[in-house]
Each structure stands twice: as structure tokens, then as C-alpha cells.
């Protein structure tokens, strides 16, 4: 690996200064499970690594039923599934963070890193989209918010401008009678990249879907918000036929390619299967019955 | 191009070393500290041979930079045995023939010890799920899983009521 | 040796009471023990001698070698699948701070036209040479082109990137059918097809075509009531050992070269390196470090001559360690294959004719293991009319290396599926059908030899009576499949020295790399003869200066042959002990008897330990050596029963239950025998379901990481039940056949048969990964 310098700021301001001082040449280092691999493979030439794990705001994990969850960008997966309250409130988030890599990877990898890495296959991003998460981004110029579905813009490219840092993710409090789920398909049972994945959330009222969001992994250049699939459910009865419509809409929304992990046709098929299965589970989590 | 001074605790003892920021913790342990029990199998986090415990959590030491160890508590395979004896997990692996070539074994033992500390009585599925980040190409995992179960039994028998 | 049945040993005893969460704790089928007599040590399960070192991290593997002044290296590899090397400019690399030396093929002595033994066969020196550092042309992406030694691996890698290699790319072929097609670019201008053992003038990518034939298959097919013919393909796969290749070399100022490496054969490394570097073997000492898996893939020499050259140039020790991508792209995968099988049988079940046509990818250089594939393909069956054609085809992939029963798994994937289909068509139980046609003592294999005592029938019978075979299936889309496979095993050469210590223990010196507990299985055979506990033997694997010639750890030969050498050396110790006992007992040596470590004469006796303590007073140190080149190799049959569940919506196949049965002759250390059976099964499952070299349009391997080269994780496998069958090999003192290889042969075929049973689709291509199974289920093909 090429030479790098390493900095370890202990405040947000110091981190922003580090990025400003190394404009275009600095990368944020959280768990490093993607970044270090990319640097070794020569796919990232940054000369400075700014370790963001010692910045209080990026390590925050706080939840209240009224405010929802604020999750610092550097919080590693194991801390999330190790927290009983968070696990109970956001089981779909746990679905994703407990299958990113394996146990050891989860000791390092963060949700913020998974998002910033902007891989089409990122397991956590469909969940963030389905749950309506808002990303808080800051820079010397101020702070702005980006919706999860707008965060990834191209394979490996995110919406952060030069000098901007992802600070935290804000999960709205779970609505009454709501449920969410993430399912991915991989050839092995662990340690794999999603061939396709579906993150869904539903809210039920009076035997009908009152709200629903569906997002897909690995079937487009970025994690895909399949708005049509969620909309296909709203107002319809909680019934397998409604779910089948949403699954068909998800399949239609997918824009997959052929690669070593699967053909486009196979992935489209998976979109329908996974969306259906995820919705069935989400309904069950919402306390509904099909 | 200056090396960085790092102060850390390895296997319960304070350790100081100089390293290049690009060196992984794995490299530092092996090349700078001569702790070669931690193995490299893939250098990208997918095989688990380099597993160490860092601040109470198992991590792939190939995906940690040496400089990140500043102020951390690191436990490697060399720190698992108690004095001149063996840890119950090590004994169980030996008696259960849970190793063939042995190169994945340090990673499995470090990971297993961590599992049993947080889940003293895991199911077979929990064992397999926890250890899915550790590849073994020799055993087919059967004897590893059985040895983890055996170690769990013994540690529970030993534990004060 | 008598043929009485021993008391059966059950796997449950070894497994303890640990439950099995996948399916209820199985009532383990007792192993089928047909071996000859009860032993005191052989057949027990002592803790392995190197165990403590391996669970504490103290065992030193090749990459762990450290020494003063050590430089680290990096190998530059070809980015192209097939290219002419126009020029190499190393000046920028050499100028980089921290760089000590750069080497290319020009630093090697030119390859002489000769044949060399490379561990499990012979090949042209030019091929070994060319694979170590490419000369003139690169033949696959990952082919070594140059190497750098520097202060550390990062500097070496940076320097390697500064080496300016100009290439002119050439057309490439990735599969045997492609490479055999007219118009395919030729890998070797001087390669002319050997046809039926005779040289021809045909310039081609087909290095060899040969045929074996017994009887008349046309006639046999004419008699058949049912004939099935199908074609199968298997993808290139890798042995997948967790430890990357490594080598550390010191070219000393006296001209002696010392190499430390993780290898399956220290003497092969010594001999091949000496040949390549044109120095006498006596000038090279190879110290075999602990080895992190090999499976055949650590027989070839890759880094050792390069590290030696770098050391010669720098005057310092140099260590080279491959990256994982280097391992996958630059070292021995096992061949992809294209195999057609035609089998005919009459109503009632007798097979009348068998025909096989095998084309295997050798990779960049000839030598694909298609020959053993052809010898094994029908080795489980006694048939009078058999024809097998084999094609050894070079393609632009890494030069293939041995992988556990090399060549046999691809062949069995084809043959065992056709057998299954015919049994189905005839309405005969697949095990009954196999039993009806099973090879026995006296059956002739297609390549000529008649079988001596073999255990094919016993393996099939053990499968048939195993509770797994009759158990109900788990539910819809579940299926059960069976298959059997054969591997010859080999003998080759081994040496062993025993020295008795004054405390009654024995040092055992041997030269077989210990990949899976063979220090112990060898020591146990000496202990059995000496009548002392296995723990009283101290086995050590030593360097090539310190023990007699010993062939590779491969061919399932180590426990068989090196164990035999230990047995013979121990016999000599017993003879000497009798002489010493006679002195202590004041008796005539000819009258001393030995039983279980006690030496008796004229009503008095003295123990092994007492004699050892008195050695100095009775004539001095007691030591003995033995060497063997055994002829009594016994082939091994393995069989599987496997249950799968297929998810028809995704094509995912889950292994629900897996039973491995194998005739091992005699299980010296049953725990490690089970371990070999389970490990071979796991590799076979990976090969069947997910492993493959996924080649991109650029001719490079796209999935060159352990994330995307999907070997099974702990979560992908169930417990693997084993049933050890012991049909003693009459050619070995303890009846040992060897256990390392046959177990990988049946799994892909058994799984394919199980998938067929589950969803009614026959998969003719490996891997049977989810997209392929989904496609087959969805499209009905």
C-alpha cells in the first residue's frame, strides 16, 4: 500500500480542519473495512486518513420513543445490535447490521461507512431508505440534511461535497402498527455480497397498508428507492394479493446488470421474491396477519 | 514519511512500538512485535485467520491500522493460554481434533473464546453464525463446532455457581 | 493376519455427547471394521504431538520466518491472459529508495531441454521454469514476470509497479473446447500433440490425446436395453488453503542456499530449485516450515527459486509471501473439464458398455491430471467393454496443480450422474445398481491393472445399511442423492530414523510435511511396534540435510508410507532391544521374546524403559533408520449420501444432511481419518455449489478474493457424519490404504443426484450455484 498519513481528531471542528487542510487528499476512516481494502487494491489514492472514531458526535447512539434514533456515523455494527432498546425499535436495522461481513467485520464496520461507501449492494442502505432516515452532514460552511435515498449517487460515489463529513443518521420513531424488514439473497449463508436485497417498511391501519416504502440492493447503480412498490400498497388491504402487486412493481423498478454474482434476469426474479418475503415479515412485525 | 509512536497494551502488558501509518495491526503484531501466532490468510477481512480481540471485541487485525491501536487493549492468540497451561478452548480443540493444518486455528480460538464469554451456552446455529467470518479449509467445521460445544460445557462446569 | 471382525468403534465415542442442532443427534452407524486385529496404539485417538504449538500460536509457518537483515519481496504479475513480453525496464524500480534488487527471467539460467520430477509426476523443465518467471510470453493473468526485494513489502510493491513492461496482447482461450477449436491462439509454438503416445506434427493446444480400451464398447452398447449419453462441464476451482504460498531464502557466502518454505515436499523444492538454478542438490537445504493447508496445491515450486535469486543478488535473506490474489491467480487451480459419458445396461441392471471422453484444462502448461481422471472415471464398476479418451489441453489460466484426487472429481461428476440416470430408467435402487456392477478383486480397470483386494462393495453396503439412506426426507423440494468415487493412493519414497532416549522415550525423525496430524499417525505406528504409548514418541519433521529422501505429502501416502518406514525402523529397534535385553537378562539374544514393550527370556523380563536407561552400559545408543518404497498401495473408495433442500424461487441449495463413507484400510488415528473425510466432503460441497474461477472478458479472474471465491463457511455446512470402512490393505503392515483424497470425489455428483431427486432437473455444469439451479427449475432444463 502507498504511504499514508494518519490523523486522529477528537472534535468535529478538528476533523473539518483536517479535511480542509488536505482538500481532496483526505479520506474519513471509520471501521476501514471497505476503505483499507480499496486502498490496498489501488482503488483509492488518498494520502491522508482522518480517523473519525474519536469524535463524540460520530459515536452518539441515542434513542427515545418521541425523537427516534440518532446514530453517529462511526458507530460500529456490534454496538447497534448489542443495544436492546435500539434492537427492539428497529429490527430491520438489526437485520442489516448483523449480516454485514461477519462477526469480526461487525466489530469495526459502521452504518455510516456502509452508506458513504455507496456500493449498490450496501446492505444497510435499503433499510435506511425504507425507514425514511435523514443524514446529517456538516462542513466548515454549515450543516445540511440529505435523505437516505439521495445519499448514494453512483457506484462508489456519495452526495458529500469536498470538505463535508457525515455526522449522524436520524431514524424517525417507529409508527404504531409498523414493521420493517431487510432480506438479501447470497449464495452462501454468510460473508457475501448481496446478489439482490430488499428493505421494506409498512404501517398498517384498519386492515390496510397506510404507508409503505421499498428499497432494493444490487439491482441498480445505487441502492434503489422503489417508490412505486411502496405506493402500490398504500390503501390496499393487508393481503397476499397486495403484496404480489408491490413485488411486481419492485421487479419492474429494478435495473440490474449481468455480472459474476448473477444475471439481470435472475436479479429481477430475486427482486420480486425478496420484496414479497420481506413484506410478509414486515407485516408480521407490524402485528398484522396475511 | 515519519513513523508513528504507538502505546498500547498487548496481552495485558504495556507495549510501545514505532510503525508506518500504512501498516496494519496484523503487520505490526507479526513484523514489529514478533507475535506471529496471528496469521494472514487474505488481508481483506474475509478469512478470520488474523482475528484478535481489541477493546473486548474481536476484529480482523488486517483491517485495523497499527496506529489505531493507540491506547487500546489487544489480546492475541499468544495471550489466550493461562501461564504454562492451556485455556479450555485450546484443550477442547486439541482433544476434539478440531485442527488439521492449524493455520486458521489461532483465529478460531480467539473468536471462540470471545463467543463463549458473551454467550456461554450457544446453539449450534449460533456457533456457526459467530464463526462464519473464520474460514477453515481442512476440517469441514464439524469437529470445530463440536469442540466449541465441548469447551462451552467445560467452562460452564468450571464457572462458580 | 486373520479376518475376524473387530469390535465396532462408533463415531459417537469420539464426538462425545455434544448434540446436533440441525437434525436430532443421529444414532451413528457403527463404522464397518473389517481390519484384521486389535492394536494397542493403532486405532486410538491420542492428542497430536504438535497440538499445543498449534493452539497457542507458537507453531512457525513459512510466513512466520524472521531473521536479521531480512528483506521482503513482491512479485509483479501479468495483467494479460496471453501476451508477448516486448520489453522489461526495471530501472525506475531499482532506483526507488529501499529497493535492493529486481529479478526477471533473464536472471535464471536458460532452461535445458530435460524432464524433471515435480513431485507427483514428470514434466519438461522449460514449463516449470517458465511458470516461475515468464520468459518471452505471459500465458495467464497472474503469471509472474519480475520480482523485487526491498526493506519492506510496501516498498517492494511500489517498486514492482514502477517496472515498465511492454506487452503485445494475444488472443486467449479459457476453456478446453475453446482452446481446441480451430483458430484458437496457440500458447506454445513448439507444442505438438502427442497422439496415442506418439509424437505428431500437429501444432495445437492439445498436448496429449490418448485412449484406453478394454473389450468392444460398440458391441456392448448394441446389447444394451438402455443407453444414456450426456455431456458435463466443470469450472476451474482452487484448493483454497488458508495460508498463502511463501518462501524465504538465504544464498550464503559459501554458495550454500537455505530455503524455508511451506511445502508439501521439501525434497521436491530442493530438487526442482537446484535444477532451475543449476546448482547441485547438496548445495541447497530446505527447511519445511509448518504448512497451512496444501491439498496438492503446495507441491509445485513457485517462489523458492525467485527468493533464492533475490538473495543471491542482495546478499541478504529474502522473504516472499503471496497475496491472496496472487494465490488465486498465480497458483494451481484444478482443471475445468468437459466430459462426455455414455453408459449402456440391460434390463435387470448389468452394465454392458461404458464410454468416456474427457478434455481437461491444463492451464498454461501441459499436465492437467486428465489421465488419472480417465483411470478413475469408471473404476467403481466391473465392465467388459470400456473406452476412455483423454485430452490434455492448455488454456490461458494458471498452470493447474494437483487437488485432492486430482482429476477424479470432474470425472465422477459426469459418470455418477449417468449411472444414477440409468438406475432410474431401469427402476433399480441406485445403490443396488452400483452393487450389481461394483468392481471387486480381479476386476480390470480400463487402463489395464486388475484390482487387488478393494472395498468398493463394502462401501456401497455400508451406505445401503446406513440409517441415513432409509430416513424420510425433510419435505417438499428436498431430495437425496448418492455417488461413489475412487482414488488410487500412491506409495513413493519415505525415510525415518528412531533414536531411543535414556528415559524410555523415542525421537522420531521424518521428512513428511505434517498437514493434518501425520506426525502422530506415523508415531503411532512406531509406538505399536515398540509397545510404548504414542505419547512416548517425539516425532519431528526435519530439513533435507537431516533425514533421508522423502517424497511429497500427497497421494494419501504419508500415513501409509512414512508410517511404514517408522514401522520398519521400530522393528530394527526391537531387534536391537532384544540384544540389549539379552545382556541385561544374561540370556541368549535368540531366546528373547518381545511383547508390548516387555522383553523376556528364561522366565525373567525387562521393560523397554529399563533397557533404554541401561543403553550406555549395554553397547551404547540405540538408533535405527529405515527407508521404504512400498509397492502394496491400496486404492480407496468413498461414497456419499446427501440430502438437499432446493429453494425453487431462488435456486439456492442447502445441504441438510451429509454422510461420508470411505474404505481407509485401517484408521490409524480415527479422529484425523474422520477429519479427512469431513474436509474432503466440505471441499466437494464447495466445488459442487459455489466455487469457480469467474473469468472476465479480459481473461482475468474476476473473483480473486475470499469474499467472491466462495468456499463454504461454518454456516453453509451441516455436521458431516462419517462411516469408516476398514477393508485391510494386504500390502501394508497395518492394512492402511490412505484417506486423504477419495472423499472429495463423490460429493458434486451426489449433490447433483440429490438436486435431480428434489426438483427433477439434472445439472450438467459445475458449480450448481443459485442462478444455475433457478434457471434449470424455471426453464425446465
PDB file of C-alpha atoms in Angstrom, chain C residues 239-357:
ATOM      1  CA  UNK C 239      -7.522 -25.813  -3.452  1.00  0.00           C
ATOM      2  CA  UNK C 240      -8.199 -22.812  -1.241  1.00  0.00           C
ATOM      3  CA  UNK C 241      -5.700 -23.409   1.553  1.00  0.00           C
ATOM      4  CA  UNK C 242      -5.861 -20.573   4.062  1.00  0.00           C
ATOM      5  CA  UNK C 243      -2.100 -19.973   4.179  1.00  0.00           C
ATOM      6  CA  UNK C 244      -0.695 -18.204   1.109  1.00  0.00           C
ATOM      7  CA  UNK C 245       2.451 -19.563  -0.537  1.00  0.00           C
ATOM      8  CA  UNK C 246       5.698 -18.258   0.896  1.00  0.00           C
ATOM      9  CA  UNK C 247       9.425 -18.765   0.684  1.00  0.00           C
ATOM     10  CA  UNK C 248      12.398 -17.329   2.497  1.00  0.00           C
ATOM     11  CA  UNK C 249      15.837 -17.889   1.034  1.00  0.00           C
ATOM     12  CA  UNK C 250      19.386 -17.154   2.077  1.00  0.00           C
ATOM     13  CA  UNK C 251      22.098 -17.572  -0.521  1.00  0.00           C
ATOM     14  CA  UNK C 252      25.032 -17.836   1.837  1.00  0.00           C
ATOM     15  CA  UNK C 253      28.500 -16.514   1.146  1.00  0.00           C
ATOM     16  CA  UNK C 254      29.808 -20.064   0.879  1.00  0.00           C
ATOM     17  CA  UNK C 255      27.438 -20.754  -2.006  1.00  0.00           C
ATOM     18  CA  UNK C 256      25.046 -22.819   0.075  1.00  0.00           C
ATOM     19  CA  UNK C 257      21.384 -21.941  -0.237  1.00  0.00           C
ATOM     20  CA  UNK C 258      18.968 -22.330   2.649  1.00  0.00           C
ATOM     21  CA  UNK C 259      15.245 -22.155   1.939  1.00  0.00           C
ATOM     22  CA  UNK C 260      12.446 -22.038   4.491  1.00  0.00           C
ATOM     23  CA  UNK C 261       9.059 -22.685   2.963  1.00  0.00           C
ATOM     24  CA  UNK C 262       5.591 -24.102   3.484  1.00  0.00           C
ATOM     25  CA  UNK C 263       5.590 -27.004   1.069  1.00  0.00           C
ATOM     26  CA  UNK C 264       4.161 -30.464   0.713  1.00  0.00           C
ATOM     27  CA  UNK C 265       7.581 -31.737  -0.297  1.00  0.00           C
ATOM     28  CA  UNK C 266      10.835 -30.243   0.939  1.00  0.00           C
ATOM     29  CA  UNK C 267      12.872 -32.596  -1.239  1.00  0.00           C
ATOM     30  CA  UNK C 268      10.880 -31.626  -4.329  1.00  0.00           C
ATOM     31  CA  UNK C 269      11.560 -27.971  -3.569  1.00  0.00           C
ATOM     32  CA  UNK C 270      15.230 -28.793  -3.149  1.00  0.00           C
ATOM     33  CA  UNK C 271      15.483 -30.819  -6.338  1.00  0.00           C
ATOM     34  CA  UNK C 272      13.417 -28.534  -8.572  1.00  0.00           C
ATOM     35  CA  UNK C 273      15.094 -25.383  -7.279  1.00  0.00           C
ATOM     36  CA  UNK C 274      18.511 -26.954  -7.801  1.00  0.00           C
ATOM     37  CA  UNK C 275      17.573 -27.914 -11.346  1.00  0.00           C
ATOM     38  CA  UNK C 276      16.245 -24.466 -12.189  1.00  0.00           C
ATOM     39  CA  UNK C 277      19.211 -22.657 -10.645  1.00  0.00           C
ATOM     40  CA  UNK C 278      21.682 -25.238 -11.971  1.00  0.00           C
ATOM     41  CA  UNK C 279      23.337 -25.927  -8.651  1.00  0.00           C
ATOM     42  CA  UNK C 280      23.858 -29.344  -7.046  1.00  0.00           C
ATOM     43  CA  UNK C 281      21.118 -30.556  -4.710  1.00  0.00           C
ATOM     44  CA  UNK C 282      23.738 -30.826  -2.000  1.00  0.00           C
ATOM     45  CA  UNK C 283      24.108 -27.039  -2.081  1.00  0.00           C
ATOM     46  CA  UNK C 284      20.505 -26.485  -1.056  1.00  0.00           C
ATOM     47  CA  UNK C 285      18.956 -27.115   2.309  1.00  0.00           C
ATOM     48  CA  UNK C 286      15.194 -26.841   2.518  1.00  0.00           C
ATOM     49  CA  UNK C 287      13.581 -26.473   5.912  1.00  0.00           C
ATOM     50  CA  UNK C 288       9.893 -27.307   5.719  1.00  0.00           C
ATOM     51  CA  UNK C 289       8.017 -24.878   7.925  1.00  0.00           C
ATOM     52  CA  UNK C 290       4.547 -25.720   9.212  1.00  0.00           C
ATOM     53  CA  UNK C 291       2.140 -25.670   6.315  1.00  0.00           C
ATOM     54  CA  UNK C 292      -1.279 -24.039   6.335  1.00  0.00           C
ATOM     55  CA  UNK C 293      -3.004 -26.452   4.003  1.00  0.00           C
ATOM     56  CA  UNK C 294      -1.971 -27.742   0.616  1.00  0.00           C
ATOM     57  CA  UNK C 295      -4.384 -30.304  -0.840  1.00  0.00           C
ATOM     58  CA  UNK C 296      -1.903 -30.836  -3.676  1.00  0.00           C
ATOM     59  CA  UNK C 297      -1.500 -27.143  -4.417  1.00  0.00           C
ATOM     60  CA  UNK C 298       1.690 -26.797  -2.401  1.00  0.00           C
ATOM     61  CA  UNK C 299       3.607 -29.376  -4.373  1.00  0.00           C
ATOM     62  CA  UNK C 300       4.654 -27.062  -7.229  1.00  0.00           C
ATOM     63  CA  UNK C 301       7.572 -24.687  -6.830  1.00  0.00           C
ATOM     64  CA  UNK C 302       6.679 -21.035  -7.402  1.00  0.00           C
ATOM     65  CA  UNK C 303       8.561 -18.655  -5.128  1.00  0.00           C
ATOM     66  CA  UNK C 304      11.576 -20.596  -3.919  1.00  0.00           C
ATOM     67  CA  UNK C 305      13.907 -20.081  -6.907  1.00  0.00           C
ATOM     68  CA  UNK C 306      12.862 -16.432  -7.091  1.00  0.00           C
ATOM     69  CA  UNK C 307      13.601 -15.809  -3.422  1.00  0.00           C
ATOM     70  CA  UNK C 308      16.954 -17.557  -3.873  1.00  0.00           C
ATOM     71  CA  UNK C 309      17.845 -15.375  -6.859  1.00  0.00           C
ATOM     72  CA  UNK C 310      16.898 -12.228  -4.951  1.00  0.00           C
ATOM     73  CA  UNK C 311      19.029 -13.356  -2.033  1.00  0.00           C
ATOM     74  CA  UNK C 312      21.947 -14.050  -4.319  1.00  0.00           C
ATOM     75  CA  UNK C 313      21.659 -10.574  -5.800  1.00  0.00           C
ATOM     76  CA  UNK C 314      21.303  -8.770  -2.468  1.00  0.00           C
ATOM     77  CA  UNK C 315      23.458 -10.886  -0.178  1.00  0.00           C
ATOM     78  CA  UNK C 316      20.614 -10.821   2.348  1.00  0.00           C
ATOM     79  CA  UNK C 317      17.851 -13.232   3.259  1.00  0.00           C
ATOM     80  CA  UNK C 318      14.678 -12.518   1.298  1.00  0.00           C
ATOM     81  CA  UNK C 319      11.120 -13.473   2.127  1.00  0.00           C
ATOM     82  CA  UNK C 320       8.351 -13.689  -0.445  1.00  0.00           C
ATOM     83  CA  UNK C 321       4.740 -14.157   0.606  1.00  0.00           C
ATOM     84  CA  UNK C 322       1.901 -14.253  -1.900  1.00  0.00           C
ATOM     85  CA  UNK C 323      -1.174 -12.105  -1.552  1.00  0.00           C
ATOM     86  CA  UNK C 324      -4.493 -13.919  -1.730  1.00  0.00           C
ATOM     87  CA  UNK C 325      -4.986 -12.616  -5.269  1.00  0.00           C
ATOM     88  CA  UNK C 326      -1.537 -13.996  -6.170  1.00  0.00           C
ATOM     89  CA  UNK C 327      -2.583 -17.366  -4.766  1.00  0.00           C
ATOM     90  CA  UNK C 328      -5.793 -17.478  -6.775  1.00  0.00           C
ATOM     91  CA  UNK C 329      -4.375 -16.004  -9.976  1.00  0.00           C
ATOM     92  CA  UNK C 330      -0.897 -17.455  -9.910  1.00  0.00           C
ATOM     93  CA  UNK C 331      -1.038 -20.895  -8.330  1.00  0.00           C
ATOM     94  CA  UNK C 332      -2.533 -24.216  -9.151  1.00  0.00           C
ATOM     95  CA  UNK C 333      -6.168 -24.349  -9.643  1.00  0.00           C
ATOM     96  CA  UNK C 334      -7.585 -27.691 -10.549  1.00  0.00           C
ATOM     97  CA  UNK C 335      -8.699 -28.115 -14.132  1.00  0.00           C
ATOM     98  CA  UNK C 336     -12.040 -27.158 -15.500  1.00  0.00           C
ATOM     99  CA  UNK C 337     -13.342 -30.032 -17.583  1.00  0.00           C
ATOM    100  CA  UNK C 338     -15.557 -31.022 -20.465  1.00  0.00           C
ATOM    101  CA  UNK C 339     -16.585 -34.661 -20.164  1.00  0.00           C
ATOM    102  CA  UNK C 340     -18.976 -36.841 -22.141  1.00  0.00           C
ATOM    103  CA  UNK C 341     -20.149 -40.141 -20.724  1.00  0.00           C
ATOM    104  CA  UNK C 342     -22.160 -42.873 -22.397  1.00  0.00           C
ATOM    105  CA  UNK C 343     -23.271 -45.944 -20.490  1.00  0.00           C
ATOM    106  CA  UNK C 344     -25.436 -48.819 -21.555  1.00  0.00           C
ATOM    107  CA  UNK C 345     -27.119 -51.500 -19.449  1.00  0.00           C
ATOM    108  CA  UNK C 346     -29.537 -54.334 -19.924  1.00  0.00           C
ATOM    109  CA  UNK C 347     -32.847 -54.734 -18.135  1.00  0.00           C
ATOM    110  CA  UNK C 348     -32.083 -56.296 -14.829  1.00  0.00           C
ATOM    111  CA  UNK C 349     -29.144 -53.997 -14.300  1.00  0.00           C
ATOM    112  CA  UNK C 350     -25.928 -55.286 -15.814  1.00  0.00           C
ATOM    113  CA  UNK C 351     -23.792 -52.595 -17.420  1.00  0.00           C
ATOM    114  CA  UNK C 352     -22.750 -53.674 -20.927  1.00  0.00           C
ATOM    115  CA  UNK C 353     -20.624 -50.759 -22.071  1.00  0.00           C
ATOM    116  CA  UNK C 354     -19.092 -47.540 -20.795  1.00  0.00           C
ATOM    117  CA  UNK C 355     -17.520 -44.773 -22.798  1.00  0.00           C
ATOM    118  CA  UNK C 356     -15.888 -41.573 -21.610  1.00  0.00           C
ATOM    119  CA  UNK C 357     -14.435 -38.613 -23.393  1.00  0.00           C
TER     120      UNK C 357
END
